[in-house]
CSV table of C-alpha atoms in Angstrom, one decimal:
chain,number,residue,atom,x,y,z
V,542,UNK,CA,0.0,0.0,0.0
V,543,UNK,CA,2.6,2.6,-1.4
V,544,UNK,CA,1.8,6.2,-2.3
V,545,UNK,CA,1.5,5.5,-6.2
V,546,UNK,CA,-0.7,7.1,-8.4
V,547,UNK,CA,-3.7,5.1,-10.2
V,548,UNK,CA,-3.5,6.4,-13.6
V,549,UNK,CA,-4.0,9.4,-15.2
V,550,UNK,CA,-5.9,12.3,-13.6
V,551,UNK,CA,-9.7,12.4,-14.3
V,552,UNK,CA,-9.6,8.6,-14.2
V,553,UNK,CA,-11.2,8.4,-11.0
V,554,UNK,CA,-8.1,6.9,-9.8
V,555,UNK,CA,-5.9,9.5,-8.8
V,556,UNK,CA,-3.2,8.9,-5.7
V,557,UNK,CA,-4.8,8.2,-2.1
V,558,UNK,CA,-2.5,10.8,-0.5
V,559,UNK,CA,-4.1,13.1,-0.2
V,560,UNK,CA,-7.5,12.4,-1.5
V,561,UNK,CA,-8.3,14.1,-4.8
V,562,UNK,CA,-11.1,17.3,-4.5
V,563,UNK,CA,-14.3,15.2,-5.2
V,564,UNK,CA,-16.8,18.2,-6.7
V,565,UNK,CA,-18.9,15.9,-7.5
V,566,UNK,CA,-19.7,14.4,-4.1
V,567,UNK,CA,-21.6,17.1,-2.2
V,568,UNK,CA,-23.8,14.5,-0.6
V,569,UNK,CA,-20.1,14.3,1.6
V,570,UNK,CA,-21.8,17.6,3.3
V,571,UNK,CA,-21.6,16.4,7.1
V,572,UNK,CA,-24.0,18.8,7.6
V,573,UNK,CA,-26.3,17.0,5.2
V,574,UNK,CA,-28.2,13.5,6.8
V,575,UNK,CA,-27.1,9.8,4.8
V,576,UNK,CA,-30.3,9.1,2.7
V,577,UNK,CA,-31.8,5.9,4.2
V,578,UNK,CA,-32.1,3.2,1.7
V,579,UNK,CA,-33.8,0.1,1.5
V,580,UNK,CA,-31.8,-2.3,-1.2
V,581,UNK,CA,-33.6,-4.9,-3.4
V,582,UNK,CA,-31.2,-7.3,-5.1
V,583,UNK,CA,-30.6,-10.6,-6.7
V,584,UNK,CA,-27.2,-10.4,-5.4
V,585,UNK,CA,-24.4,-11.5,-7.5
V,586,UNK,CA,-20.5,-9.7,-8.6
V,587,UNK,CA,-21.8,-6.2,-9.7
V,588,UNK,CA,-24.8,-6.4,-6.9
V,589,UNK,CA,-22.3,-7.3,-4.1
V,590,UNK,CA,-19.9,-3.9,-5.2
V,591,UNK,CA,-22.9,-1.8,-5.2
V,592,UNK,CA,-24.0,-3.3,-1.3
V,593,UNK,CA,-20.2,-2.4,-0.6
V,594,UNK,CA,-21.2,1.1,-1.2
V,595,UNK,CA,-24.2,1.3,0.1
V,596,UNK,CA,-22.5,-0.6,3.6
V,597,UNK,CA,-19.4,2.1,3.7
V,598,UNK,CA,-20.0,5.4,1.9
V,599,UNK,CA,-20.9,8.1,4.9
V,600,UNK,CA,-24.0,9.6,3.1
V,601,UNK,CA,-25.7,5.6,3.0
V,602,UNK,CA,-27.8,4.4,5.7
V,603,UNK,CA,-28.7,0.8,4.2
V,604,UNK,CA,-31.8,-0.2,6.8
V,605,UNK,CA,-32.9,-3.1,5.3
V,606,UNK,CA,-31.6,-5.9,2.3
V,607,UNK,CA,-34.1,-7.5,0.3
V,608,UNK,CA,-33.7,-10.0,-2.2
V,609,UNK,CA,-35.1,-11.9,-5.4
V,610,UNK,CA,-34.3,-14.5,-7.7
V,611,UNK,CA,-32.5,-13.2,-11.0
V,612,UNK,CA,-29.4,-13.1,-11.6
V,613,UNK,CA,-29.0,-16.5,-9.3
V,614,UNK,CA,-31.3,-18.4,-7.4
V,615,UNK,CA,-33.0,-16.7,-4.4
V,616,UNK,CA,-31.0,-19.3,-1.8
V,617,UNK,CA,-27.6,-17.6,-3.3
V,618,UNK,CA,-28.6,-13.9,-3.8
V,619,UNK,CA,-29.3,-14.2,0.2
V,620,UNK,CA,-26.0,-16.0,0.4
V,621,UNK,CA,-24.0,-13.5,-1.1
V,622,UNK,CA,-25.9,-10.3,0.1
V,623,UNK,CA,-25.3,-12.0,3.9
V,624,UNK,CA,-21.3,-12.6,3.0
V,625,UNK,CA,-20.6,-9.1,2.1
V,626,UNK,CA,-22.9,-7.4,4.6
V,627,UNK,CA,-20.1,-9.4,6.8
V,628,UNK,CA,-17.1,-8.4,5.0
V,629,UNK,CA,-18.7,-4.8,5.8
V,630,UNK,CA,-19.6,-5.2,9.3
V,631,UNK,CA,-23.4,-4.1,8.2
V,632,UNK,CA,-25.4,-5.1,11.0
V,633,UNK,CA,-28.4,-4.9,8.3
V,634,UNK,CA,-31.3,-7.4,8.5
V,635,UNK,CA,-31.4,-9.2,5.2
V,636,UNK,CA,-34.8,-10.8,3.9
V,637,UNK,CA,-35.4,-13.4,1.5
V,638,UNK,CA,-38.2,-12.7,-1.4
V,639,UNK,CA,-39.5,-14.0,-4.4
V,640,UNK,CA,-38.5,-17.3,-5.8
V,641,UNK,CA,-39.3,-16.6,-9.6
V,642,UNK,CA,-41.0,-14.2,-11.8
V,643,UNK,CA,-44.6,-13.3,-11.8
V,644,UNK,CA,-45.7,-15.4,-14.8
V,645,UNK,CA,-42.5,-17.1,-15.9
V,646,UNK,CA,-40.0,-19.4,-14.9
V,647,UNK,CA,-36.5,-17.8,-13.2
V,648,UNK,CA,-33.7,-17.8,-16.1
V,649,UNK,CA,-31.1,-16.9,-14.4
V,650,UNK,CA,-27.6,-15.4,-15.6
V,651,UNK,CA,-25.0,-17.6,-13.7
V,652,UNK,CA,-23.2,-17.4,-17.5
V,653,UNK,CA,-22.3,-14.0,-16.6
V,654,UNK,CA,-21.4,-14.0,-12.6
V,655,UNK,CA,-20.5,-17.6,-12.2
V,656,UNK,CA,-22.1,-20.8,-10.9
V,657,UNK,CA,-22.0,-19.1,-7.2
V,658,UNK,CA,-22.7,-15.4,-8.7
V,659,UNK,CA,-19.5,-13.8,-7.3
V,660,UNK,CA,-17.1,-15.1,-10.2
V,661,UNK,CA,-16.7,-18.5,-9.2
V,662,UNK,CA,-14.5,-17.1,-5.9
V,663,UNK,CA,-16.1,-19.8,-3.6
V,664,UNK,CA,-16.8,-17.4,-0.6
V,665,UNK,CA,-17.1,-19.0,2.8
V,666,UNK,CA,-20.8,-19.4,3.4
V,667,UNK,CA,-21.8,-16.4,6.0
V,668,UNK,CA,-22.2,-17.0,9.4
V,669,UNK,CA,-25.7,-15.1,9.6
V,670,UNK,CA,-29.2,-16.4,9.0
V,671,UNK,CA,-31.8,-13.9,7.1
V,672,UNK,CA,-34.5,-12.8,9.2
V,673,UNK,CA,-37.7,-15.2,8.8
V,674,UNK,CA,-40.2,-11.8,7.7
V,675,UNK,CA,-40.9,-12.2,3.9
V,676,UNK,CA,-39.5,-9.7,2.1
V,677,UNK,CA,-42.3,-8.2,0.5
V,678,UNK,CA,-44.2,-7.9,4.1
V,679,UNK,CA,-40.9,-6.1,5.1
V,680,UNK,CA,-40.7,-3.9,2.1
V,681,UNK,CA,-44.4,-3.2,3.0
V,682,UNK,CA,-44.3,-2.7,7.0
V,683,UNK,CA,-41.1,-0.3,6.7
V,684,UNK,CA,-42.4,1.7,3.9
V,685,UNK,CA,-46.0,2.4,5.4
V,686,UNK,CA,-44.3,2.9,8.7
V,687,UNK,CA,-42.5,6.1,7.7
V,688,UNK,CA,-44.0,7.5,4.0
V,689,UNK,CA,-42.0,9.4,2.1
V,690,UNK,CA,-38.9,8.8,4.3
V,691,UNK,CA,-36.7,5.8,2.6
V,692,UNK,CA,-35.0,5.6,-1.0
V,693,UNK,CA,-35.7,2.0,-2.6
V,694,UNK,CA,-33.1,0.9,-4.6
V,695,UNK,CA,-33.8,-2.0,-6.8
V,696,UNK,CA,-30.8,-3.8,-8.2
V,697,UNK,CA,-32.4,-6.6,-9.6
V,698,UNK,CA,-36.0,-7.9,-10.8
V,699,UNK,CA,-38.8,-6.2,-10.2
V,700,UNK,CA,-40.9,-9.0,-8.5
V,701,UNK,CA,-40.7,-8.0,-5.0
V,702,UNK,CA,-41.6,-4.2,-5.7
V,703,UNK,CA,-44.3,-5.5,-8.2
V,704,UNK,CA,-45.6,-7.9,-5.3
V,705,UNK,CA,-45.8,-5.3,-2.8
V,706,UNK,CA,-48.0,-3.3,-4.8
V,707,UNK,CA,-50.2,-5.9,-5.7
V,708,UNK,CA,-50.8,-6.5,-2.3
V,709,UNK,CA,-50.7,-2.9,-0.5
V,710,UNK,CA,-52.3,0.0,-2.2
V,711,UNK,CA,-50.6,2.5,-0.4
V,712,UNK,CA,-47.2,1.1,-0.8
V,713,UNK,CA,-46.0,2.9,-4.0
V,714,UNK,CA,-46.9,6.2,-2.5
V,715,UNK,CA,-45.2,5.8,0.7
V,716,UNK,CA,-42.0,5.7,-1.4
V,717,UNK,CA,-39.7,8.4,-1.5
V,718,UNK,CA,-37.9,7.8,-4.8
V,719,UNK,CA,-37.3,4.3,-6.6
V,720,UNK,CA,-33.8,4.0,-8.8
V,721,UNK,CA,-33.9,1.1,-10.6
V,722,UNK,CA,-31.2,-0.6,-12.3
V,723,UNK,CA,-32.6,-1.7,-15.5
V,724,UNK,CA,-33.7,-1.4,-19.1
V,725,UNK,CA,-32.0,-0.1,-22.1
V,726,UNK,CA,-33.3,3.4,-23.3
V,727,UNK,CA,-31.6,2.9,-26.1
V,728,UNK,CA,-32.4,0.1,-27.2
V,729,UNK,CA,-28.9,-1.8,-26.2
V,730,UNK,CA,-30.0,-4.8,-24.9
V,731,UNK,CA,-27.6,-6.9,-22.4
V,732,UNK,CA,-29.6,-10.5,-22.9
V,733,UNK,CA,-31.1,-9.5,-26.1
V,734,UNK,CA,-30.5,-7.0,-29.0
V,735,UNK,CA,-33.5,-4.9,-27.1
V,736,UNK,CA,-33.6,-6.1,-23.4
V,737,UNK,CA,-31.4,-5.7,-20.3
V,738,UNK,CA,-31.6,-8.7,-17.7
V,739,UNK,CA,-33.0,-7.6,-15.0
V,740,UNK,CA,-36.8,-6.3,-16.6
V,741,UNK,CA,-36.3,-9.2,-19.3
V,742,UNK,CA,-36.1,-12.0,-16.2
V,743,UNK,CA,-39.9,-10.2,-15.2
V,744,UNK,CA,-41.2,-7.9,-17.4
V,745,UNK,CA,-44.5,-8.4,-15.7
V,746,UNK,CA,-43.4,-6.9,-12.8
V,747,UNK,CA,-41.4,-4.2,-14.0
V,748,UNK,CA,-44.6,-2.5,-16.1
V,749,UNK,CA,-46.3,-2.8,-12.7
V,750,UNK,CA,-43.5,-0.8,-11.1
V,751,UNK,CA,-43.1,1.3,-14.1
V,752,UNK,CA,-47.1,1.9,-13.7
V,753,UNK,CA,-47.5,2.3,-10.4
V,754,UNK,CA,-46.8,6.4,-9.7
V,755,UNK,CA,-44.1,5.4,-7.7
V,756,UNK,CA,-41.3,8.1,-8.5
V,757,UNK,CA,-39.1,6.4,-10.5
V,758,UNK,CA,-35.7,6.5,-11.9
V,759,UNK,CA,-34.3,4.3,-14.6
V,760,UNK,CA,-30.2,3.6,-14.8
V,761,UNK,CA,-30.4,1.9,-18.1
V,762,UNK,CA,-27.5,-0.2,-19.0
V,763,UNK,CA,-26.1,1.7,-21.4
V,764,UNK,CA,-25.5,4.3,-19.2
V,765,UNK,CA,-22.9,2.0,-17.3
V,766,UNK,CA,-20.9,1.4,-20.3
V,767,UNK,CA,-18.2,3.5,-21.9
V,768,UNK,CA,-16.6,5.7,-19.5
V,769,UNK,CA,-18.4,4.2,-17.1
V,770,UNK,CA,-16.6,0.4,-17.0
V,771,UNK,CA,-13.0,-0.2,-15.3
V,772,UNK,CA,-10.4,-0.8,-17.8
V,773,UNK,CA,-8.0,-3.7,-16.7
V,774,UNK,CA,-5.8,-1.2,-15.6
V,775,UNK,CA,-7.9,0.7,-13.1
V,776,UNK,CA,-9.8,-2.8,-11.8
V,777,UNK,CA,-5.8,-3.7,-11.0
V,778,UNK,CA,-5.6,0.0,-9.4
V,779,UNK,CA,-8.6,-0.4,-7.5
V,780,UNK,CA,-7.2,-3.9,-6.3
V,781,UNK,CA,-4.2,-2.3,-5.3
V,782,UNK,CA,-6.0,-0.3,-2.4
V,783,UNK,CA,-5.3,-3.6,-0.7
V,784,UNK,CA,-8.6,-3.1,1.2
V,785,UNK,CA,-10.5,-6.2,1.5
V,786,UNK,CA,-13.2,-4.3,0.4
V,787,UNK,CA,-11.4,-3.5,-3.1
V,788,UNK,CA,-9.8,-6.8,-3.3
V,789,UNK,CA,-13.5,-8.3,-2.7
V,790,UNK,CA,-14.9,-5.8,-5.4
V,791,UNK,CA,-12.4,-6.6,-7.7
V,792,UNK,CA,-12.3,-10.6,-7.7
V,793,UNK,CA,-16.0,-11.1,-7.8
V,794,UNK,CA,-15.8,-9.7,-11.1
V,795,UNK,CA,-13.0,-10.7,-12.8
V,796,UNK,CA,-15.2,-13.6,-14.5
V,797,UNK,CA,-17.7,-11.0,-15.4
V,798,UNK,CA,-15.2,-9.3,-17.6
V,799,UNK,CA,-14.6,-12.7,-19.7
V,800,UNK,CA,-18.4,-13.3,-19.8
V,801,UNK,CA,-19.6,-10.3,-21.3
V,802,UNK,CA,-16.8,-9.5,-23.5
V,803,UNK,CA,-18.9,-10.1,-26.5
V,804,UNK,CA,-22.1,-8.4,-25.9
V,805,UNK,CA,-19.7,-4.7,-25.6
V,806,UNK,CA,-18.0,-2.9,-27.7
V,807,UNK,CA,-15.2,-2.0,-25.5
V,808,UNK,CA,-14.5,-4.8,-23.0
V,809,UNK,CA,-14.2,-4.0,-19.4
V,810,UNK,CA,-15.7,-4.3,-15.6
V,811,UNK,CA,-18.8,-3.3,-16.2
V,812,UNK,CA,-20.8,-2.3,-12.9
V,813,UNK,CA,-24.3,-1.1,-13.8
V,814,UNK,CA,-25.6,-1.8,-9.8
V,815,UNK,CA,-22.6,0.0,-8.2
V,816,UNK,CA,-23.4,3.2,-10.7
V,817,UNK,CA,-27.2,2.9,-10.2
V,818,UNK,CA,-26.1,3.1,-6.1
V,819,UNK,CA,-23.9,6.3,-6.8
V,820,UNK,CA,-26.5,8.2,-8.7
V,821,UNK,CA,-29.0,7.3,-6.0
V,822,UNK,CA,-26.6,8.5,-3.2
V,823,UNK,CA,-25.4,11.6,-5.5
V,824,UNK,CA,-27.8,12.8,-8.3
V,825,UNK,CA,-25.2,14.7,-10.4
V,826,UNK,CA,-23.3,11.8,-11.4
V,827,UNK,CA,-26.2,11.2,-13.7
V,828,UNK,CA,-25.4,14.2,-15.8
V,829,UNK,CA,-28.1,14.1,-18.7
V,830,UNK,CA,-31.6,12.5,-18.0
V,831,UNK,CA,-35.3,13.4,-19.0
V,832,UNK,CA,-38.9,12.4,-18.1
V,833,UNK,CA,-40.0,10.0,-19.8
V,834,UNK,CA,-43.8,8.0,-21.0
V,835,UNK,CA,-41.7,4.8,-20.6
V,836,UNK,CA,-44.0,1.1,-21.1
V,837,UNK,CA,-42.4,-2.7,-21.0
V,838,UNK,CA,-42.9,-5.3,-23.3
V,839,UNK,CA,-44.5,-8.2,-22.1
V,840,UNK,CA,-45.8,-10.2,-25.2
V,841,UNK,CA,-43.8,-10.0,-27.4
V,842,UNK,CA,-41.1,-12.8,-28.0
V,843,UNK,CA,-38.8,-11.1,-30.5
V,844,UNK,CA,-39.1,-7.5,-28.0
V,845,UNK,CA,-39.9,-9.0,-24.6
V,846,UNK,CA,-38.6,-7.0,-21.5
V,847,UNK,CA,-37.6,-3.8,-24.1
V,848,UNK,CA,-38.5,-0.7,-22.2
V,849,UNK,CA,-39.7,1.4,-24.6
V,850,UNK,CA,-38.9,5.0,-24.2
V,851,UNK,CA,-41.0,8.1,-25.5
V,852,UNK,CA,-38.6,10.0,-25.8
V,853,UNK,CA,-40.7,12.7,-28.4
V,854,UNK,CA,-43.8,12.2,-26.9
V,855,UNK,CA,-45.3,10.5,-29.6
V,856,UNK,CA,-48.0,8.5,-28.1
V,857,UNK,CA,-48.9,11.2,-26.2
V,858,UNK,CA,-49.0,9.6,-22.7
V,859,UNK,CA,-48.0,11.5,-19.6
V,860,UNK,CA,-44.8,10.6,-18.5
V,861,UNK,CA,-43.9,8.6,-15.7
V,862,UNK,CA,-41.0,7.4,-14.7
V,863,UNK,CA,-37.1,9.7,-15.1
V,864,UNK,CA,-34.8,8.2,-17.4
V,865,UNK,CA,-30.5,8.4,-17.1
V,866,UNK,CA,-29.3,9.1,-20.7
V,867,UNK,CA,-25.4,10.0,-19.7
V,868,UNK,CA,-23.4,9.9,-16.3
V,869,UNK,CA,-19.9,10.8,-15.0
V,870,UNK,CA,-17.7,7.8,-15.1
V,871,UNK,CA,-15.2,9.7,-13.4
V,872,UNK,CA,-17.1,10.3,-10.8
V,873,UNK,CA,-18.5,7.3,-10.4
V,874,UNK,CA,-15.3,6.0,-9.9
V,875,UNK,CA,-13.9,8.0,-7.4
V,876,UNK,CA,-16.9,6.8,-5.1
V,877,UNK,CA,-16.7,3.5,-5.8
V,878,UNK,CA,-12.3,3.7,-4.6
V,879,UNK,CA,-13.6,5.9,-1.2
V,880,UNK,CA,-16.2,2.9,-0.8
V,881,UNK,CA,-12.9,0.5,-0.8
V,882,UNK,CA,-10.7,2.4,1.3
């Protein structure tokens, strides 16, 4: 743990001594509360940095873990979200959720994160047990215990959220603000040419989310590529912190990099959870967005789980749910080091 510089300034991986000015984290204010969040994942590599975050950044409170199947079965996203609320010391309560979609089997994406969804890195099984609440009766008491007072981020399907809704009325408006990681605005799909996983895996629930009033924010996962991704460079930078939180960060994904080398242009880490986490914790990192008429579809075979984006208006529906179109990789990254130090 020497004194050596990351890479080149603006990287987001500037020397640790001192710091580097971070503009771009005002929600650093101490003067400023953390915003409380409730997390909903299907915890696997990417899900487990953003939790990481959530668990150490100063302006986080993380007062409850959720999760749902996707990305791996329900049995290891609660395995994994248990291991790295450990690593963190986040004495968090974690509950266990839906099993499978609304109206479709679970497909999950272990071709991505690995057959234990943390890049084949065999993590010692955690020493907690989840708490025995369901997790949509937990989303629902907490929520309707304090409306308006808790952030939901959703990092993975929408089956909880959409569940919760279903069966409490009230529940969407007793939400502060929703960011979801999902979709592709721009029609840059991640498991098709036109779908990202996690509203593909339950599109159902997703336009019953989308639908619901709930004030809504969409992290596409285009907006996560580019600038955005860790070059090899910086994820061996980042790993050089010599944390365990960066060395954690930074194994986990290693497989993902191999895995999704073909469906990106440039090949990298790609971290849409851990960016979907920053914007919710500081707003300005998503530098262009718009509000948006935005549907899922749910029918079709060739299209399903596309979120369809009116960007011009043209059906002429009121719009309903705030869409990312650009963010600060920079940024982004520079959060995502402080997380790991």
């Amino acid at each position: 743990m020497g004194d050596s510089t990351f890479g080149v300034r603006g990287s987001g991986f500037e020397g640790r001594n001192p710091d580097p000015p971070i503009p771009e984290l005002r929600t650093l204010n101490p003067e400023r509360p953390p915003k409380r969040l409730i997390i909903d994942t299907d915890t696997a590599s990417d899900d487990a940095v953003a939790l990481v975050m959530a668990f150490r950044l100063p302006m986080a409170r993380v007062e409850a873990v959720t999760t749902v199947a996707g990305n791996v079965t329900l049995p290891l996203a609660t395995r994994n979200a248990l291991i790295t609320a450990e690593l963190c010391d986040a004495d968090v309560p974690v509950y266990m959720g839906s099993t499978k979609p609304l109206m479709r089997p679970h497909e999950d994406a272990t071709a991505i994160h690995g057959a234990d969804g943390l890049g084949n890195t065999h993590a010692p099984d955690p020493q907690r047990l989840p708490e025995k609440q369901h997790a949509v009766d937990a989303l629902i008491e907490r929520f309707l215990r304090e409306p308006g007072a808790l952030t939901l981020v959703t990092l993975g399907p929408l089956t909880n959220i959409a569940m919760a809704i279903l069966r409490e009325p009230r529940f969407a408006a007793a939400v502060k603000e929703c960011y979801v990681m999902g979709g592709a605005a721009n029609v840059i799909g991640n498991v098709t040419p036109s779908a990202e996983y996690n509203i593909w895996c339950d599109p159902e629930a997703a336009r019953i989310v989308f639908h619901s009033g709930m004030p809504t924010t969409m992290i596409p996962f285009e907006v996560c590529l580019g600038d955005a991704m860790l070059t090899e460079m910086e994820a061996d930078a980042l790993e050089s912190v010599g944390t365990p939180y960066a060395r954690f960060c930074v194994a986990i994904n290693r497989f993902l990099v191999g895995s999704t080398a073909a469906l990106i242009e440039t090949p990298g880490m790609n971290l849409p959870d851990p960016m979907t986490v920053a914007i919710a914790l500081d707003p300005t990192i998503m530098t262009r967005s718009g509000f948006f008429f935005v549907d899922v579809e749910t029918s079709s075979e060739l299209t399903r789980g596309e979120t369809v984006v009116d960007r011009f208006g043209t059906l002429g529906k009121p719009p309903n749910v705030t869409v990312a179109l650009a963010s600060d990789g920079a940024a982004f990254k520079r959060m995502l080091t402080r997380a790991c130090r």
